[in-house]
């Protein structure tokens, strides 16, 4: 860790996320590599993953939206239905990163994480769309479902043996999962048998909903964090077509249907953290970033009531911090970028937008 | 005096059809977008003062839309991007150019310049016809020509000799790094040219210019 010389210099503090407070805003903290492997196999934005590979460490800036979210999570009452938090903001302002920061806090507190890194991936570019085995009017996506189950297994390994199924699930004539089996078996079933993996996802989500707030005995109690990035995909349009060349509705996809059930607050003992995303969305204009625009009427009605958290571009202090971090890591190679004028130029070109600044500094 | 100047300034249409030549009269001066152009008068020597006065009086060509006053712009880089551009899509060419700069971690700016320096041939070959037969004669090259050949070889190398699925920027970054270390196909091509010139030194006296 580098010692701070004055307030604005970023210090890479390996802090536990519980101790982040207003005073730390603008400073960087390091994500422990073990946590990154377990918690975020696919959760982080791709540019950030490249940055981790280059710098050999993942440093996240502590910013007000994430701090706000964490303070709400600390003070919420978990015997009541879960609160829905929606991160919204313009493109590239750091919604996904704030979500990951809050998720890291939940993980370090020992919650069970249900993380959908990008719901848009379930709604477009699916190579295989099978008609569902259980219900006639639905469609399955085996590849996406099994991928998600694998990630879920990596993230929540310690819970898999503790939780048990509450009812009997029949997959085919010969395969079924009995009542009282550990959750790990259910997930293995889904990973091995691709055909029923979407139904397994639905079953897993149902089990988690039932058991999240229910058990108040010491061993079984856990809090559930549902984190969905790109939540506007659940209520928008899909770009998938059925066999008779008509467009597929989101309700007809098993994965989306089950995820929508999770979004309702008829369970207790957890929190729902979501972030809107325009970049992956289908058929939405680039200038739309407000919840009402991206979620649409149906989505807004379903998600209401929610706590909106707005994410914006860097302010002066955060920009300073980011610039000094890049200087510190020798990321800014061009001699001019190290001068005052170069810095003003960077401010002008990027308008202090985090993603644009990162792309600019990448080739300087 | 005024009449001759007016003659120079009127729109000059050439009698031949020129494809790549500038439409500007030679009276026009090149634009200088850098911020150093605005140095206070006291610091300039007499010749530079004359030059400044000349600039205030004479006509100046219009600046290209890709010229910037920031020191981040590099004339060599702009030339390379223009050469790589196809069908006028400068945005695509610039995007391809920025990606190897991301891949090359240590000081991509100086790596790029040094790599192109290493690719420049010192001597070239020209075809001279004498007695019914044409001979490859070793010939000195101007600086512009050398720079052009280096960039041209780099671009053709990256377009042609690669695996089907590699992207342009990956191949470019690999070639630039190899040229920086004096290895790789482009430097090999430069050495081949030098060897041919060395082999044909007997015909050097066929050159009359």
Coordinates of C-alpha atoms in Angstrom, one line a residue, chain B residues 80-205:
Chain B
X80 CA 0.1 5.8 -41.1
X81 CA -3.6 6.0 -40.3
X82 CA -4.3 7.6 -43.7
X83 CA -2.4 4.9 -45.5
X84 CA -4.2 2.2 -43.6
X85 CA -7.6 3.8 -44.4
X86 CA -9.8 2.1 -46.9
X87 CA -12.9 3.6 -48.6
X88 CA -12.4 6.7 -46.5
X89 CA -13.4 5.2 -43.2
X90 CA -10.9 7.1 -41.0
X91 CA -12.8 6.2 -37.8
X92 CA -12.2 2.5 -38.5
X93 CA -8.6 3.0 -39.3
X94 CA -8.0 5.1 -36.2
X95 CA -9.8 2.6 -34.1
X96 CA -7.6 -0.2 -35.4
X97 CA -4.6 2.0 -34.7
X98 CA -5.5 2.7 -31.1
X99 CA -5.8 -1.0 -30.2
X100 CA -2.1 -2.0 -30.7
X101 CA -1.2 1.1 -28.7
X102 CA -3.3 -0.5 -25.9
X103 CA -1.6 -3.8 -26.4
X104 CA 1.9 -2.4 -26.4
X105 CA 2.3 -1.5 -22.8
X106 CA 5.6 0.3 -22.5
X107 CA 5.5 3.7 -24.2
X108 CA 3.7 2.8 -27.4
X109 CA 4.5 6.2 -29.0
X110 CA 8.3 5.7 -29.0
X111 CA 7.9 1.9 -29.8
X112 CA 6.0 2.9 -32.9
X113 CA 8.5 5.5 -34.1
X114 CA 11.5 3.2 -33.4
X115 CA 9.9 0.3 -35.2
X116 CA 9.2 2.3 -38.3
X117 CA 12.8 3.7 -38.2
X118 CA 14.1 0.1 -38.1
X119 CA 12.0 -0.8 -41.2
X120 CA 13.2 2.1 -43.4
X121 CA 15.5 1.0 -46.3
X122 CA 18.7 3.0 -46.9
X123 CA 19.0 2.3 -50.6
X124 CA 16.4 1.3 -53.1
X125 CA 16.2 -0.2 -56.6
X126 CA 15.0 1.6 -59.7
X127 CA 14.4 0.0 -63.1
X128 CA 16.5 1.5 -65.8
X129 CA 16.3 0.5 -69.5
X130 CA 19.5 0.3 -71.4
X131 CA 20.1 -1.3 -74.7
X132 CA 16.7 -3.0 -74.9
X133 CA 17.1 -4.6 -71.5
X134 CA 15.9 -3.3 -68.1
X135 CA 18.2 -3.5 -65.1
X136 CA 17.6 -3.1 -61.4
X137 CA 19.9 -0.2 -60.4
X138 CA 20.7 0.7 -56.8
X139 CA 19.6 4.2 -56.2
X140 CA 19.5 6.6 -53.1
X141 CA 16.1 7.3 -51.7
X142 CA 14.7 10.5 -50.3
X143 CA 13.5 10.5 -46.7
X144 CA 9.9 10.7 -47.7
X145 CA 10.2 7.7 -49.9
X146 CA 11.9 5.7 -47.2
X147 CA 9.2 6.5 -44.7
X148 CA 6.5 5.7 -47.2
X149 CA 8.1 2.3 -48.0
X150 CA 8.4 1.4 -44.4
X151 CA 4.8 2.1 -43.7
X152 CA 3.6 0.4 -46.9
X153 CA 5.5 -2.8 -46.1
X154 CA 4.2 -2.8 -42.6
X155 CA 0.6 -2.5 -43.8
X156 CA 0.8 -5.1 -46.6
X157 CA 2.5 -7.5 -44.2
X158 CA -0.3 -7.2 -41.7
X159 CA -3.0 -7.5 -44.3
X160 CA -1.6 -10.5 -46.1
X161 CA 0.6 -12.8 -44.1
X162 CA -1.6 -13.7 -41.2
X163 CA -3.8 -16.5 -39.9
X164 CA -7.3 -16.1 -41.2
X165 CA -8.9 -15.2 -37.9
X166 CA -6.4 -12.8 -36.4
X167 CA -7.5 -9.2 -36.2
X168 CA -5.5 -6.4 -37.9
X169 CA -4.6 -4.7 -34.7
X170 CA -3.2 -8.0 -33.2
X171 CA -1.0 -8.6 -36.2
X172 CA 0.1 -4.9 -36.2
X173 CA 1.1 -5.0 -32.6
X174 CA 3.1 -8.2 -33.1
X175 CA 4.8 -6.8 -36.1
X176 CA 5.6 -3.5 -34.4
X177 CA 7.1 -5.2 -31.4
X178 CA 9.2 -7.5 -33.7
X179 CA 10.4 -4.5 -35.8
X180 CA 11.3 -2.7 -32.6
X181 CA 13.6 -5.7 -31.8
X182 CA 14.9 -5.9 -35.4
X183 CA 13.2 -9.2 -36.2
X184 CA 10.1 -10.1 -38.1
X185 CA 9.0 -10.1 -41.7
X186 CA 9.2 -6.4 -42.5
X187 CA 12.8 -6.0 -41.4
X188 CA 13.5 -9.2 -43.4
X189 CA 12.1 -7.5 -46.5
X190 CA 14.3 -4.5 -45.9
X191 CA 17.4 -6.7 -45.6
X192 CA 16.4 -8.5 -48.8
X193 CA 16.2 -5.2 -50.6
X194 CA 19.6 -4.2 -49.3
X195 CA 21.0 -7.5 -50.5
X196 CA 19.6 -7.1 -54.0
X197 CA 21.1 -3.6 -54.2
X198 CA 24.5 -5.0 -53.0
X199 CA 24.3 -7.7 -55.6
X200 CA 23.5 -5.3 -58.4
X201 CA 26.2 -2.7 -57.5
X202 CA 27.9 -3.3 -60.9
X203 CA 25.0 -1.5 -62.6
X204 CA 25.2 1.5 -60.3
X205 CA 26.8 3.6 -63.0

